[in-house]
XYZ file of C-alpha atoms in Angstrom:
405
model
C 79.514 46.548 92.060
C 80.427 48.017 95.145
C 79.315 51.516 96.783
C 81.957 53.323 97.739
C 80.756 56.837 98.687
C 83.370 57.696 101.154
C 85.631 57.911 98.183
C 83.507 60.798 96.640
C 85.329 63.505 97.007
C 84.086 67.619 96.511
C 85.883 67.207 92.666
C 83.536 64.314 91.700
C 80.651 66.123 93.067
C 81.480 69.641 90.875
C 82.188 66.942 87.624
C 78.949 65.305 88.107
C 76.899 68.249 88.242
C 79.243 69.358 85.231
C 78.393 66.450 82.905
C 74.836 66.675 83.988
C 74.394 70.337 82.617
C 76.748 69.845 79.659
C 74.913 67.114 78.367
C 71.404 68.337 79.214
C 70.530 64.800 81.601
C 67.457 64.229 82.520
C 67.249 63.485 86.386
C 64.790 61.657 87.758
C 63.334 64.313 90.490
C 63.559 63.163 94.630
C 59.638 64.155 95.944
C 61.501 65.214 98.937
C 64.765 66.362 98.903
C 66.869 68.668 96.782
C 70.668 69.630 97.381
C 71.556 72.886 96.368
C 75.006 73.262 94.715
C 76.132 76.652 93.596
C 72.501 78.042 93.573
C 70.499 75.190 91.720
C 68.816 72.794 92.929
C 69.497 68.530 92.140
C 68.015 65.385 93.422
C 70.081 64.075 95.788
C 70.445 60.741 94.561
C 71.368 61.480 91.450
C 73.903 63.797 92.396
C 75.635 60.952 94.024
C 75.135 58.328 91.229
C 77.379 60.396 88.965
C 79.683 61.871 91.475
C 80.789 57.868 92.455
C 80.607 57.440 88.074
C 83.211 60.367 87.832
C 84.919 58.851 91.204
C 85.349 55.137 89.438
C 83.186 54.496 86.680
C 80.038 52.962 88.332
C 77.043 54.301 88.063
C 75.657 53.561 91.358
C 73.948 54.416 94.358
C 72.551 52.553 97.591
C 70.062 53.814 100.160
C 72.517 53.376 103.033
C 72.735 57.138 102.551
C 71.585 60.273 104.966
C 71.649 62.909 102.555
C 71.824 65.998 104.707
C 75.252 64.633 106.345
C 77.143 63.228 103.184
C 76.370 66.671 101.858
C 77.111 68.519 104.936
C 80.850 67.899 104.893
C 80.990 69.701 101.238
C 78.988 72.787 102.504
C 75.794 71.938 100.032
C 72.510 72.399 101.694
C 69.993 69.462 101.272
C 66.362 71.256 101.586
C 63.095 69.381 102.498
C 61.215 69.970 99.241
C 57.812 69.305 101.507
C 58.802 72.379 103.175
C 57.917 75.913 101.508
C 61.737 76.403 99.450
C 64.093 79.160 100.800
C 67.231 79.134 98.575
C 68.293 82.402 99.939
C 68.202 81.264 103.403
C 70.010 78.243 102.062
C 72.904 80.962 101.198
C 73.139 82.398 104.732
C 73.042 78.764 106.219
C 75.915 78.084 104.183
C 77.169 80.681 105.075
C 77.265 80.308 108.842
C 78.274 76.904 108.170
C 81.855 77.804 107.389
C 82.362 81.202 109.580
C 82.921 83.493 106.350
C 83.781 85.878 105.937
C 87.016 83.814 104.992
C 90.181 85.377 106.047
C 91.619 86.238 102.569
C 88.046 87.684 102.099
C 88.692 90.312 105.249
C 90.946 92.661 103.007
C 87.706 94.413 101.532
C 86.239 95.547 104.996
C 89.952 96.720 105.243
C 90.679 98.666 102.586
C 87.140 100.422 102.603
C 87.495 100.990 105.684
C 90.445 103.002 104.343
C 89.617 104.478 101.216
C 85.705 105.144 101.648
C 85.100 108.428 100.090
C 87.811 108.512 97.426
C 89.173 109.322 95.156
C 89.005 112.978 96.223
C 88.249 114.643 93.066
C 88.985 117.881 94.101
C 92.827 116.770 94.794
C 95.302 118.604 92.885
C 97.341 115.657 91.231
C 94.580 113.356 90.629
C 97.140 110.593 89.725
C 98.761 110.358 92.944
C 95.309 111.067 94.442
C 94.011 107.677 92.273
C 97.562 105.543 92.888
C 97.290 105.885 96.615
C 93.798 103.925 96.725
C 94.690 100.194 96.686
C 91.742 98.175 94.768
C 93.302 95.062 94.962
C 91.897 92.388 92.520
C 88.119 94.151 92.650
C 89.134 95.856 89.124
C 91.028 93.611 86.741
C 94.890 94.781 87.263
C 94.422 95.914 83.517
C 91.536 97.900 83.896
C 94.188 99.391 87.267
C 96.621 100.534 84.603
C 94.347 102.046 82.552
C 92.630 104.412 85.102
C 96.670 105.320 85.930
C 96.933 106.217 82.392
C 93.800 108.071 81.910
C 94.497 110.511 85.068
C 97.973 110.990 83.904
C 97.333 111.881 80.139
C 93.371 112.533 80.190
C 93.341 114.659 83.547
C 90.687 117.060 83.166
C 88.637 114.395 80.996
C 88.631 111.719 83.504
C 88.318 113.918 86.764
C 85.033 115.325 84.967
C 84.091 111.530 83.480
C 84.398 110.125 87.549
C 82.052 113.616 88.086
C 79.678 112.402 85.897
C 79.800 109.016 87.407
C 79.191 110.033 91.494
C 76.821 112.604 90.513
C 73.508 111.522 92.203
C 71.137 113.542 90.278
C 71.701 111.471 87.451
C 69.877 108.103 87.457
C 72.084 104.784 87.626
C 70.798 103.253 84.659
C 71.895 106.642 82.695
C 75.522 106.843 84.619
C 75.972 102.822 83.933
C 75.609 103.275 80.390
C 77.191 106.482 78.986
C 79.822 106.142 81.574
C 81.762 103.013 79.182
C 81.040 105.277 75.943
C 82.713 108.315 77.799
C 86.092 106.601 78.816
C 86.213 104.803 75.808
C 86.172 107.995 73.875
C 88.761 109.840 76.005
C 90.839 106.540 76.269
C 90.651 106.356 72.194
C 92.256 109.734 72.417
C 95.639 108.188 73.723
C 95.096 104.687 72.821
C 94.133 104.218 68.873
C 95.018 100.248 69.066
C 91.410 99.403 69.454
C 92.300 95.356 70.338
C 93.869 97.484 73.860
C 90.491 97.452 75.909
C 89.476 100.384 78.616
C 88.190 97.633 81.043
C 85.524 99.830 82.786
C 83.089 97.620 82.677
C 80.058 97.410 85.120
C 82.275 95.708 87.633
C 84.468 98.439 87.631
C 81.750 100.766 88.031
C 80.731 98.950 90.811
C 84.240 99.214 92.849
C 84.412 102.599 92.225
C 80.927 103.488 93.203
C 81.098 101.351 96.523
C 84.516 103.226 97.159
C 82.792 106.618 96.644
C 80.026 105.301 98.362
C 80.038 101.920 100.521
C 76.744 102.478 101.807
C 74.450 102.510 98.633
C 76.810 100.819 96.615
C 78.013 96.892 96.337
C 80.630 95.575 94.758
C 79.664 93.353 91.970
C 80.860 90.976 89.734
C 79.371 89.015 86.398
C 79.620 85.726 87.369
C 77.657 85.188 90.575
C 75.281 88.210 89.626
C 73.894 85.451 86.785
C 74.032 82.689 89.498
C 71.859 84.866 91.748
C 69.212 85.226 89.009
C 68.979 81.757 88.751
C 68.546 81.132 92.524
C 65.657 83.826 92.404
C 63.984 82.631 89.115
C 65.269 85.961 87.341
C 66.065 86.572 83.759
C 69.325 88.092 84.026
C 69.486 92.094 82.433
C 71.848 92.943 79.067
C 74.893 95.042 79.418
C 74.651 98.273 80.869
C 71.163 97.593 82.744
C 72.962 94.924 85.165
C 74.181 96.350 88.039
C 71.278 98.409 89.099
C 69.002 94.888 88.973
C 71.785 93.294 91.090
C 71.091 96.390 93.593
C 67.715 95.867 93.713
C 68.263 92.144 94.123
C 70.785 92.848 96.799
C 68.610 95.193 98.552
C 65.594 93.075 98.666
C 68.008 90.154 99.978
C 69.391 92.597 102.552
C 65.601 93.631 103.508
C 64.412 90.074 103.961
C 67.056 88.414 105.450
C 70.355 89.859 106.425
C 69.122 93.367 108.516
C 67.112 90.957 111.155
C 69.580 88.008 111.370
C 71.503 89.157 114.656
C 73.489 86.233 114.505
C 74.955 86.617 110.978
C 75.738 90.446 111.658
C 77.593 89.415 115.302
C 79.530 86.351 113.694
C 80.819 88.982 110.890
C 81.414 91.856 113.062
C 83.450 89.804 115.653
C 86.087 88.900 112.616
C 86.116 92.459 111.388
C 89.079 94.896 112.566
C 88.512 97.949 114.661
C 89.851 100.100 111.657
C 87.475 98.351 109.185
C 84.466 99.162 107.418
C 81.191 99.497 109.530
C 78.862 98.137 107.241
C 75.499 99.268 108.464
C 73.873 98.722 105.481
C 75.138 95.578 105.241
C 75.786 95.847 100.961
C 79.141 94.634 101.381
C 77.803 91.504 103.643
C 75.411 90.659 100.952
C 77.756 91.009 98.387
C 81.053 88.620 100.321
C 77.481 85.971 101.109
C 76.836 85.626 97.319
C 80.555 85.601 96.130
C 81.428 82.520 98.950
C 78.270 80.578 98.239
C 77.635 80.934 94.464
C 81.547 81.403 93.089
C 83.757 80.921 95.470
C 82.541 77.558 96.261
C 83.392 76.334 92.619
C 86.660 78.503 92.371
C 87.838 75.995 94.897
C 88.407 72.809 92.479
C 90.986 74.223 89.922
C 90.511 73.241 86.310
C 92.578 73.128 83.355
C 91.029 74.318 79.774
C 92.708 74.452 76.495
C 92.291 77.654 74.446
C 93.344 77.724 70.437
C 94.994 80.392 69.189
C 94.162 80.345 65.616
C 90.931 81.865 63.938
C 89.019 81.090 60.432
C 89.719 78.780 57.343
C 93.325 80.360 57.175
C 93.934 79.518 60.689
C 95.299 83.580 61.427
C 96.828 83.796 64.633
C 95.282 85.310 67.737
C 98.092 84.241 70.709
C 100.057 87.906 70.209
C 96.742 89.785 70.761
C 95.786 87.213 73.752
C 99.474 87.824 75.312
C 99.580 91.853 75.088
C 96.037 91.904 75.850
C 95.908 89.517 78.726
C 93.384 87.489 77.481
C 92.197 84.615 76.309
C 89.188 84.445 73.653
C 87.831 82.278 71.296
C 86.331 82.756 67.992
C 82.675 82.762 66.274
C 82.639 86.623 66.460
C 79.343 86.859 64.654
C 77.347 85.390 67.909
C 78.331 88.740 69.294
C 78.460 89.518 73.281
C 77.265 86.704 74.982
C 76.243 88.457 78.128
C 73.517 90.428 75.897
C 71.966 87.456 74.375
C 70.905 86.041 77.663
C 72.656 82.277 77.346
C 71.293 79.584 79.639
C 72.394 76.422 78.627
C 74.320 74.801 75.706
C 70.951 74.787 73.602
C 70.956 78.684 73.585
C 73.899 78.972 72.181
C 73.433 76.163 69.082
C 70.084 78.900 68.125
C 72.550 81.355 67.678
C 74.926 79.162 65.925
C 72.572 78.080 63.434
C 70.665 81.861 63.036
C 74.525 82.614 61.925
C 74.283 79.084 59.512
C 77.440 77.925 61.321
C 78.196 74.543 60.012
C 75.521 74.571 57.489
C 73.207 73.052 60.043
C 75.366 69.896 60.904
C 73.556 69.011 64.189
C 76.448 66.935 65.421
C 79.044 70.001 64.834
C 76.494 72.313 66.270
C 75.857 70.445 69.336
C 79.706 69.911 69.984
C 81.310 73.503 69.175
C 78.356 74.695 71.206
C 79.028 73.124 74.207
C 82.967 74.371 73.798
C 81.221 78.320 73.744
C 79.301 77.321 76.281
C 81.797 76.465 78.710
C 83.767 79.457 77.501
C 81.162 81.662 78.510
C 79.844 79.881 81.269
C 81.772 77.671 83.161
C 85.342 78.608 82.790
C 85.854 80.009 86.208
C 88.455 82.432 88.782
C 91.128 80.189 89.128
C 91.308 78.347 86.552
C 94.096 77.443 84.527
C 94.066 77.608 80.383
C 96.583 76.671 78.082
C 96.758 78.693 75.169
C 97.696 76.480 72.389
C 98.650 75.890 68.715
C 97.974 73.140 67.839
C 100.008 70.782 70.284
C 102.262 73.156 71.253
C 101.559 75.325 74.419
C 102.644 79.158 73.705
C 101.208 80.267 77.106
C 99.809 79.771 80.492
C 97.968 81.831 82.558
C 95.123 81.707 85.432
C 91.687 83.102 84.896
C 91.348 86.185 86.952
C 88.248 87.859 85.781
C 85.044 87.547 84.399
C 83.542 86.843 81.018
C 83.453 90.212 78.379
């Protein structure tokens, strides 16, 4: 067999590590070195034993290999495991590696840099006040539409609900969870069809909270928030109690690492625009390191995932909720929120399918539909392509553009 690793490309690296946490392998540890890819950690070797079995077929792997420059070239630190473990420094490494921020990455410097301190809540048309801010993709577009709505037909409600949200004298933790319950309420008011969601979840919190106020505030998202608590050994917080553990995390990673590191702060002020945000407190930094390291990283190898469209024994249809909703989902609706249940792996997620006496305990049909929820919840990723099908026939396409609900 031969050993062909300058065939392994960054695709078979991502579908190695992808078959090794689908199917739960167990890796035979390095005593020495450990790559990190997307915030965990892998034995070298093994990483490039499947990467060349996805790349051909084979299996294999021959010490003719220096790890730290075959994974150099795919931006993966390879850490002395002798040494006393940094993964966070491994972030900012990476980091500096590739000269982020990226340039389609500069546009949120920009447009705080712009709209820091709004919306102005004491503007007379609120609307126009709200449609002038340009949030780009940090609040799903639907979530967009539905603040436009609010401010139009809920004016007093929402100017007082945003109120409630700035207002400082009320604790995060209290603001992050009665805010939802308030717009939902108001939204309800104008909105009855209850499949037609408010989308103000804690990522849009977060964007309009770092708007309001850059310098306490990060933006935030689900996906590398979960990542993160990996990295740090961290059992990831339920709905509503999220984002303030990401701002401690943040902070903590800002404390320790970014505030002293004169080089990262030059290297990212030197790409930013005269006009754009000064970020003393360097939130948004920590914020653009996480997103390029832990999910940007992965966003970069495109996948394709098929999504049914049809629910239960008498297979109802789901595609004309998916398509006005712009969604896709799948079913099992008894597991609940996902993101409250704290899922780790695929093994996780067969507990809940048998507490629920899914498939009357079939361990085969466990094992398989919960790998398929898994991914769902887990791996599907920004970027992404899914096919919503029936059967064999494709009724839609669309690309993933937001997080996991």
């Amino acid at each position: 067999m031969e050993f062909k690793p300058n065939e392994i490309t960054r695709e078979h690296i991502l579908a190695a590590v992808s078959k090794i946490e689908s199917e739960n392998t167990r890796l035979t540890a390095s005593k020495k070195w450990d790559v990190i890819i997307n915030g965990k950690h892998y034995p070298p070797r093994e990483i490039i034993r499947y990467a060349h079995e996805a790349m051909d077929g084979q299996n294999i792997y021959k010490s003719e290999i220096l790890y730290s420059e075959f994974f150099k070239k795919y931006g993966y630190p390879v850490v002395d495991k002798s040494l006393p473990s940094d993964p966070l420094q491994a972030l900012i490494n990476t980091y500096k590696s590739h000269r982020y921020p990226a340039d389609d990455e500069l546009y949120k410097w920009e447009i705080l840099g712009k709209f820091q301190g709004r919306p102005d809540l004491k503007a007379t048309d609120l609307l126009q006040e709200i449609k002038k801010i340009t949030y780009k993709n940090l609040i799903f577009h639907n979530g967009i539409s539905v603040i436009h709505r609010l401010a139009k037909e809920q004016t007093t409600k929402y100017r007082d609900i945003l109120s409630f949200l700035f207002n400082e004298e009320i604790s995060l933790e209290v603001r992050t969870k009665e805010f939802p319950i308030k717009v939902e309420n108001a939204y309800r008011e104008i909105e009855p069809n209850e499949k037609l969601k408010p989308h103000h979840d804690e990522r849009t919190i977060a964007t309009l909270l770092t708007f309001h106020n850059p310098q306490k505030y990060a933006l935030y998202k689900d996906s590398f928030y979960r990542k993160f608590c990996i990295l740090l050994n961290e059992p990831p917080q339920k709905k509503g109690e999220k984002y303030s553990h990401y701002l401690s995390l943040l902070q903590d990673f800002i404390d320790d690492y970014i505030s002293n590191d004169n080089e990262l702060i030059q290297m990212v002020t030197d790409k930013i625009a005269k006009d754009g945000y000064r970020d003393t407190s360097f939130t948004l930094l920590a914020q653009d390191i996480l997103y390029q390291t832990l999910d940007k990283n992965s966003e970069s190898n495109r996948r394709i995932w098929r999504i049914g469209t049809t629910e239960g024994e008498n297979n109802t249809s789901q595609w004309s909720a998916m398509h006005a909703g712009a969604h896709a989902s799948i079913g099992w609706r008894d597991l609940g929120d996902l993101s409250e249940k704290n899922i780790k792996s695929k093994g996780d997620v067969e507990i809940l399918l048998r507490q629920q006496n899914y498939y009357n305990g079939d361990n085969k049909v466990v094992s398989r539909k919960a790998g398929e929820i898994f991914d769902f919840y887990e791996k599907i990723s920004l970027g992404d392509v899914i096919l919503a099908q029936e059967g064999a026939l494709v009724l839609g396409i669309g690309t993933v553009e937001d997080d996991y609900e």
